[in-house]
Coordinates of C-alpha atoms in Angstrom, one line a residue:
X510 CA -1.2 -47.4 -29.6
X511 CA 0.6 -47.0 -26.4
X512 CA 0.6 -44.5 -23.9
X513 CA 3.8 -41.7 -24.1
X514 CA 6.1 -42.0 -21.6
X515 CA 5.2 -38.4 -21.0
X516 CA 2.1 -39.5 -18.8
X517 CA 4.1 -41.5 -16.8
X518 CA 4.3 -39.7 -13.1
X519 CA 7.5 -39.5 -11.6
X520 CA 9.1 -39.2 -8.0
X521 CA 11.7 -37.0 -7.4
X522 CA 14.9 -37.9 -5.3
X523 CA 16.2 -34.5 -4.5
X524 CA 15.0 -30.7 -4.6
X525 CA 15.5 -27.5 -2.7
X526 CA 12.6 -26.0 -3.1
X527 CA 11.4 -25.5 0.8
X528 CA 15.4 -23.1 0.8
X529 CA 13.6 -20.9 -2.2
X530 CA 10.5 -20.2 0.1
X531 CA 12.4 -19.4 3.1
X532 CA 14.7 -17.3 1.5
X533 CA 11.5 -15.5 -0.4
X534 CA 10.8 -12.5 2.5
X535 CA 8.2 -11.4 0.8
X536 CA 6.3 -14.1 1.1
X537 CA 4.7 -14.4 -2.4
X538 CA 6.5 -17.6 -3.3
X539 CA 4.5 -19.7 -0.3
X540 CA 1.4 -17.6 -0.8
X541 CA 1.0 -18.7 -4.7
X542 CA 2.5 -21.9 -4.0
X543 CA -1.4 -23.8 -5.5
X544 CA -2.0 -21.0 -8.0
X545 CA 1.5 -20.9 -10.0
X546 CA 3.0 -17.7 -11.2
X547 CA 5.8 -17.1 -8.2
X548 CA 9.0 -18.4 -10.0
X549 CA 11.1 -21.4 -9.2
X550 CA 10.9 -24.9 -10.4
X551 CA 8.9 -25.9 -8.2
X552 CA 5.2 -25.4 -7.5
X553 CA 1.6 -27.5 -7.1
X554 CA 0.6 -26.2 -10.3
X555 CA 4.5 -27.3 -12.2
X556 CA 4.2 -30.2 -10.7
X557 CA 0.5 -31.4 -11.8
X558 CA 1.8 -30.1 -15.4
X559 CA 4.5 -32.5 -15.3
X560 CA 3.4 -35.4 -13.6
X561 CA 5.4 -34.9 -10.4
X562 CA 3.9 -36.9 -7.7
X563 CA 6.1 -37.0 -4.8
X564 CA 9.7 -36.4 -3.8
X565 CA 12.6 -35.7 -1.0
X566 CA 12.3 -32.3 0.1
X567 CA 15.6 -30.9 1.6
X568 CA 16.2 -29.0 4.2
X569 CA 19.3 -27.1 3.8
X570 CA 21.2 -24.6 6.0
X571 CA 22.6 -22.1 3.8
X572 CA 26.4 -21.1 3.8
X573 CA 27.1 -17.7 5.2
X574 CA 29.1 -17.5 1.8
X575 CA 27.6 -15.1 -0.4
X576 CA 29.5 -16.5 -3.3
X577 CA 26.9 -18.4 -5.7
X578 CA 28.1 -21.7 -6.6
X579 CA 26.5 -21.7 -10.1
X580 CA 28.2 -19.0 -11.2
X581 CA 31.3 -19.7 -10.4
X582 CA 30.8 -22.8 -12.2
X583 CA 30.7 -21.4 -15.8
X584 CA 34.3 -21.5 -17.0
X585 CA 36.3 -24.9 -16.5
X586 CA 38.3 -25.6 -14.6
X587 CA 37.6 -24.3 -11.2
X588 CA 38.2 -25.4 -8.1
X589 CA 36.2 -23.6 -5.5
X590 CA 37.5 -23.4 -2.0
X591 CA 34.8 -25.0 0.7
X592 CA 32.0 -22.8 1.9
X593 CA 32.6 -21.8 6.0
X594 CA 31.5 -24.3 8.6
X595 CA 28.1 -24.1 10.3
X596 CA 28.0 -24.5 13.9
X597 CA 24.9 -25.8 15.0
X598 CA 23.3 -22.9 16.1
X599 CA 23.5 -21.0 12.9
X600 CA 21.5 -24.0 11.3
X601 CA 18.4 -25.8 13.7
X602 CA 16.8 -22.4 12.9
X603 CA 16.4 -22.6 9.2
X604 CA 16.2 -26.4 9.5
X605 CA 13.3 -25.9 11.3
X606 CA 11.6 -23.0 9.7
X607 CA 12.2 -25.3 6.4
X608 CA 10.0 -28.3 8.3
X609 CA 7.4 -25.7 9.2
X610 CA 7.0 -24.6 5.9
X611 CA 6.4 -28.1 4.6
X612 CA 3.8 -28.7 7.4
X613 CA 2.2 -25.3 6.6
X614 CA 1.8 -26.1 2.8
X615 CA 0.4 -29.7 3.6
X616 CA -2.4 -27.9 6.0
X617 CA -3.0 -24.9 3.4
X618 CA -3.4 -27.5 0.6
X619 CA -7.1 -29.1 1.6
X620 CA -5.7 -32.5 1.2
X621 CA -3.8 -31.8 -2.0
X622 CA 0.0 -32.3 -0.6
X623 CA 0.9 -34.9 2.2
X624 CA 3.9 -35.2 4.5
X625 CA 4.8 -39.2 3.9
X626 CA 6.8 -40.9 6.5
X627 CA 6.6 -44.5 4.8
X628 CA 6.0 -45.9 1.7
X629 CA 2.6 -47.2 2.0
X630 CA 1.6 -43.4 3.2
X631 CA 3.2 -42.2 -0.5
X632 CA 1.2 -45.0 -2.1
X633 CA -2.1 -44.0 -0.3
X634 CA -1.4 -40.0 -1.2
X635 CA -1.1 -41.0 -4.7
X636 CA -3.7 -43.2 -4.8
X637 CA -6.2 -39.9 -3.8
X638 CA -4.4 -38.0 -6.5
X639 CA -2.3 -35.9 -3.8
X640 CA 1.3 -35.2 -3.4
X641 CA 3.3 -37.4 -1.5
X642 CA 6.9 -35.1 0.7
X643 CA 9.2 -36.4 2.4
X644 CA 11.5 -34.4 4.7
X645 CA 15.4 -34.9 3.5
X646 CA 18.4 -33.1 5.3
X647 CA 20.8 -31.9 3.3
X648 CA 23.7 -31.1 5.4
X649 CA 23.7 -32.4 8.6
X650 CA 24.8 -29.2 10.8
X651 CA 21.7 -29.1 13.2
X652 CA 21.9 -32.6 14.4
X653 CA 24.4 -32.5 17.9
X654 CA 26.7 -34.5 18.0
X655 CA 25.1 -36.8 20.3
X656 CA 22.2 -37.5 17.8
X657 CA 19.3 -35.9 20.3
X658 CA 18.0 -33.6 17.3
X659 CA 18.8 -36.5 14.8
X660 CA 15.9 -38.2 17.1
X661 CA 13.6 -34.8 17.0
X662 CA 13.3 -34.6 13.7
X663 CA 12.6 -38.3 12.8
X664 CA 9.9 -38.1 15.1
X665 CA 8.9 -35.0 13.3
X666 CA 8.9 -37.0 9.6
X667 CA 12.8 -37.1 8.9
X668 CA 13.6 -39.6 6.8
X669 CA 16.7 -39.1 4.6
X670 CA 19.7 -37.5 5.3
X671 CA 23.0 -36.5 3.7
X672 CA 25.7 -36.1 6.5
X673 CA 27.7 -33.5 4.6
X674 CA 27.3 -30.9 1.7
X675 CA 30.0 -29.6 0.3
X676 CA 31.4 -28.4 3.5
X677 CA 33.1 -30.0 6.5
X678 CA 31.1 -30.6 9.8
X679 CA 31.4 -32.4 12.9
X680 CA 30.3 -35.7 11.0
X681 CA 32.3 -35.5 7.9
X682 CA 34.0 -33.5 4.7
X683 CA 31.7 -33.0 1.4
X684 CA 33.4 -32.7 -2.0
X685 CA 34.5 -29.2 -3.0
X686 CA 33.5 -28.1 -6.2
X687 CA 36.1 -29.1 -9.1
X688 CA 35.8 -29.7 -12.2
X689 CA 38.1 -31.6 -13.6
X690 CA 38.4 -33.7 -10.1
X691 CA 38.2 -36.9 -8.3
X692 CA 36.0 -37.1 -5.6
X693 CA 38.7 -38.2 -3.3
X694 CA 39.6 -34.7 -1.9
X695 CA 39.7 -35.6 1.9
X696 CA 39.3 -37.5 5.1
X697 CA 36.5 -39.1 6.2
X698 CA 34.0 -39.5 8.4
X699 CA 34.9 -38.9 12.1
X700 CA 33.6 -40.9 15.1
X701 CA 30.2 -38.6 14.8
X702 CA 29.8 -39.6 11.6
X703 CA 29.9 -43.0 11.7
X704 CA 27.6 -42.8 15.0
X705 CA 25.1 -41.0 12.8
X706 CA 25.1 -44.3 10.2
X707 CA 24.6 -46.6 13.0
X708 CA 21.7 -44.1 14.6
X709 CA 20.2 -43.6 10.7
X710 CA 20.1 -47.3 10.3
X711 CA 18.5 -48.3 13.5
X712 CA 15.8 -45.5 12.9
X713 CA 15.5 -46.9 9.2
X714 CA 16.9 -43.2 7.9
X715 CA 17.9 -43.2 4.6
X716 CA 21.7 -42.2 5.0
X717 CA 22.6 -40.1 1.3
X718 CA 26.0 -40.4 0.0
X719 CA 25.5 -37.2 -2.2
X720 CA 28.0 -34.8 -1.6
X721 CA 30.1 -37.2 0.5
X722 CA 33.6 -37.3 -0.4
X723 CA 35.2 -40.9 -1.6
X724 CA 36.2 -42.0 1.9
X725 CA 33.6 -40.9 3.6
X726 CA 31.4 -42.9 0.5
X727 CA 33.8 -45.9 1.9
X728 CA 33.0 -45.5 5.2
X729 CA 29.0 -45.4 5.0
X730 CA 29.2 -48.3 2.4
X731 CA 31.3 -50.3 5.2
X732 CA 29.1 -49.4 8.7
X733 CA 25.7 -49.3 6.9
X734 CA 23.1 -52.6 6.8
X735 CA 20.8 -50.4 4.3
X736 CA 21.0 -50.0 0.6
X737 CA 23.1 -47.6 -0.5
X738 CA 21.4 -44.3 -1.7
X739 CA 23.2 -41.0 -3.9
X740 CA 20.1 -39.7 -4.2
X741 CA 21.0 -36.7 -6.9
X742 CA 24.8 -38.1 -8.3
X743 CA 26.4 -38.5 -12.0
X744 CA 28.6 -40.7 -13.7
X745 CA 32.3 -39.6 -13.2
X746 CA 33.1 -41.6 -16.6
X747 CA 31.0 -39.1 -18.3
X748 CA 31.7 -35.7 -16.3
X749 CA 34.7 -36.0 -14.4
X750 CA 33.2 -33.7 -12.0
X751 CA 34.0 -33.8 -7.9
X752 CA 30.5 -34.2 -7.1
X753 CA 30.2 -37.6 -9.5
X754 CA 30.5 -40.5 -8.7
X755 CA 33.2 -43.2 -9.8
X756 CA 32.6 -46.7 -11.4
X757 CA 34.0 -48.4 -8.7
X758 CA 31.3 -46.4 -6.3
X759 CA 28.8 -47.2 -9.1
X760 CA 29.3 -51.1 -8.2
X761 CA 29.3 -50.5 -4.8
X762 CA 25.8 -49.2 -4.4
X763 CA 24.6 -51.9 -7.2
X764 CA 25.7 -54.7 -4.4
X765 CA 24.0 -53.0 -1.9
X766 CA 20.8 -53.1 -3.6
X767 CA 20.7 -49.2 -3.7
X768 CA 20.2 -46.5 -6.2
X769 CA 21.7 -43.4 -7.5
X770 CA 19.3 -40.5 -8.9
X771 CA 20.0 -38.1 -11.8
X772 CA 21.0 -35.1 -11.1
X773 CA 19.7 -32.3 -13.4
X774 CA 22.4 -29.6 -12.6
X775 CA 24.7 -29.2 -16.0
X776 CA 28.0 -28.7 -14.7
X777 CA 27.8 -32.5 -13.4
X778 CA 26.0 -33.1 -16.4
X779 CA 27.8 -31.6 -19.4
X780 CA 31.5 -33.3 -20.1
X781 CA 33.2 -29.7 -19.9
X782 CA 32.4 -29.1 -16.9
X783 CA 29.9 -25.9 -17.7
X784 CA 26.6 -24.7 -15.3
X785 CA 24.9 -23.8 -18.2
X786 CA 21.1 -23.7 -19.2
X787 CA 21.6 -24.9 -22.7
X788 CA 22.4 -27.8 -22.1
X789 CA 20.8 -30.7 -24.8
X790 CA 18.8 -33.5 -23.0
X791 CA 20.9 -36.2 -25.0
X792 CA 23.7 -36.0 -22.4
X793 CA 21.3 -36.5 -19.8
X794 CA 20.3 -39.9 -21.6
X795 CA 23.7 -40.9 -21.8
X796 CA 24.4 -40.5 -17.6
X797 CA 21.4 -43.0 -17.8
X798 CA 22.9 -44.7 -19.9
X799 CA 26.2 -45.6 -18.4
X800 CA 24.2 -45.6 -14.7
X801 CA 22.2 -47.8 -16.2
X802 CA 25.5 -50.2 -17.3
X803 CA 26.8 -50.2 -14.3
X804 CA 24.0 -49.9 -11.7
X805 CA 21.6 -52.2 -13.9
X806 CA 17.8 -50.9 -14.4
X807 CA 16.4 -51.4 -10.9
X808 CA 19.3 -49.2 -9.1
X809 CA 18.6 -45.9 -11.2
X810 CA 16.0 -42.7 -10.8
X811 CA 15.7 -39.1 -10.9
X812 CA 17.3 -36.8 -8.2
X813 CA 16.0 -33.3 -10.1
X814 CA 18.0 -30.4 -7.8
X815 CA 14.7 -28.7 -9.1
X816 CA 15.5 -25.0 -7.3
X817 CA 18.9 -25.8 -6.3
X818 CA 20.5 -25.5 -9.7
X819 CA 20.7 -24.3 -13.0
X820 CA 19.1 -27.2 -14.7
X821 CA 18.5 -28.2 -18.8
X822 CA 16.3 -24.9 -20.4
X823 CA 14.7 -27.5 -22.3
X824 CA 13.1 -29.0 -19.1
X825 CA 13.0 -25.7 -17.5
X826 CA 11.1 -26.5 -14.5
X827 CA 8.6 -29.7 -12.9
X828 CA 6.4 -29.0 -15.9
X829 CA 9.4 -30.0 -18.4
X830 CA 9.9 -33.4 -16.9
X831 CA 7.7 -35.2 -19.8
X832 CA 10.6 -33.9 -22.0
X833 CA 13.0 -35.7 -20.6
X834 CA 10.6 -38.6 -20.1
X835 CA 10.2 -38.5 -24.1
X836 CA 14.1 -38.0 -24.8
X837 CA 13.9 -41.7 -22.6
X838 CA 11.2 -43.0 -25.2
X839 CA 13.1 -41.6 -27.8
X840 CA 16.6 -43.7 -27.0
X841 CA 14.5 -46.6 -27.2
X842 CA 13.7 -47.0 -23.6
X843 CA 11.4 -49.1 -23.3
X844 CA 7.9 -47.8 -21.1
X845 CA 8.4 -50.4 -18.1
X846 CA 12.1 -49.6 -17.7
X847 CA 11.0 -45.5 -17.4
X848 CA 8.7 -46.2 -14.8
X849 CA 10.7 -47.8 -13.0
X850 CA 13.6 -44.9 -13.5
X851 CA 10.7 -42.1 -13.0
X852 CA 8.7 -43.6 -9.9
X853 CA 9.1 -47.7 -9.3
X854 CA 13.3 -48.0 -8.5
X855 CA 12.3 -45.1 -5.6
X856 CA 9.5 -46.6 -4.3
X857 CA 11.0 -50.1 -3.7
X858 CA 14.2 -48.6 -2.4
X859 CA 12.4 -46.6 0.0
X860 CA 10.9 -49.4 0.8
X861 CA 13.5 -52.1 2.2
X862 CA 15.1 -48.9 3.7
X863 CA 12.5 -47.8 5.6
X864 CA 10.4 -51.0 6.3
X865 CA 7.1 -50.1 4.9

């Protein structure tokens, strides 16, 4: 009899849960991090109970906006207006508190979680039975606009980045928040912006397209030599939501050889539009479905928003992922073509982005 899918490990494209520990003053979050029992989605002990092996961790400078995004989600339509600007000041201190706290859980860990900077080093930490974390930016507000901190923190294990949120910068305008929208809601990027592509793709920096509005998607797709990577993105045909992405984008980061990864969060998962928890894993399978159309099945993976979002109750945290892995199974996924959306697609895209 074969295996369940359920045992098959996955890697994650997208989570924020190094924002949940800084934001945690007392500290209890970080301190229980390898013994569970501190909240959030994610944890060493969730994330043994679910097979999670590795993933991009974010880094990303909050809003001075008290307003939670989730809940104002709930009751289609909305449109919510864009969270203030960030100048850079207000955000290389989180960014790097979030990068200490990553380094500090790799040394507290006694070999158990690894900060990867390549491939082969996320192969090796699996292959020892150890976490594999790589550093993400989500937001690009720390990073000058001449790109000196952009070199910084590549030297410091940077290897992804998303330009935008959902908020303008000095590089570029994210998507705000509508439901029912297009994700054409603005101008693109500006001269830093497309200077941060070039930079990115000489440095082999995974440039993420998540959160980018539609011409800003256009202009990365036309500067950039890399695949193209929305690392936790929807199907617009299916949730006509501003942060989901169209058919035509779809076929655009199929040419390139790139991938889009799930995104968990249920307003740009459910067709009305909703953030809510109770939310049915079938509509999950069909945004594989129709990435999986359009993308085909070596272009699609898993971008969680594990502690970012209000995700499915029925996963509920890192621990539920073999649910979803089973709801796969249960479509009449095949187990090769779920490995490949749990771990395999993100390993080999990684891969001819970053060289190794």
């Amino acid at each position: 009899m074969p295996a369940s899918a359920s045992r098959i490990p996955v890697f994650d494209g997208h989570n924020d849960t190094l924002l949940r520990l800084m934001e945690d003053d007392t500290g209890e979050a970080f301190a229980r991090f390898f013994d569970g029992g501190a909240g959030g989605h994610i944890d060493a002990a969730l994330a043994r109970e679910g097979g999670l092996i590795g993933g991009l961790f974010a880094m990303f400078p909050p809003s001075r906006d008290s307003v939670s995004l989730s809940q104002s989600m709930v009751e289609p339509p909305y449109a919510l207006p864009l969270p203030s600007p960030l100048v850079q000041a207000e955000a290389v201190e989180p960014m790097a508190r979030m990068a200490s706290l990553l380094f500090r859980l790799a040394a507290a860990s006694n070999g158990a979680w690894r900060v990867c900077r390549s491939v082969a080093e996320i192969e090796a930490a699996n292959a020892a039975g150890a976490f594999a974390a790589v550093l993400h930016i989500e937001g690009a507000e720390a990073i000058d606009a001449d790109l000196t901190m952009l070199d910084l923190f590549h030297a410091a294990g940077l290897r992804s980045i998303g330009p935008v949120w959902s908020r303008p910068n000095v590089f570029g305008h994210g998507v705000p928040m509508r439901f029912p929208s297009s994700p054409d809601t603005g101008p693109g990027l500006s001269d830093a912006g497309k200077r941060l592509v070039k930079r990115c793709n000489e440095l082999r920096i995974l440039v993420d397209l998540s959160h980018l509005n539609e011409k800003g998607f256009d202009d990365v797709a036309a500067l950039s030599d890399a695949p193209l990577v929305a690392t936790h993105c929807n199907a617009h045909a299916v949730t006509p939501h501003s942060r989901n992405l169209t058919d035509r984008q779809l076929a655009v980061i199929r040419d390139s050889g790139g991938l889009v990864g799930l995104n968990f969060a249920t307003a740009f998962l459910r067709p009305d539009g909703r953030m809510d928890a109770e939310t049915g894993l079938d509509i999950m399978v069909r945004h594989l479905d129709h990435l999986l159309e359009h993308l085909g099945e070596d272009s699609v993976g898993l971008g969680s928003d594990f502690d970012g979002a209000t995700i499915p109750a029925a996963i509920g945290s890192a621990a539920g992922l073999p649910k979803l892995l089973d709801a796969m199974e249960g479509a009449g996924y095949g187990r090769d073509l779920i490995e490949r959306i749990a771990w395999r697609n993100w390993h080999s895209v990684l891969r001819r982005i970053w060289g190794g």
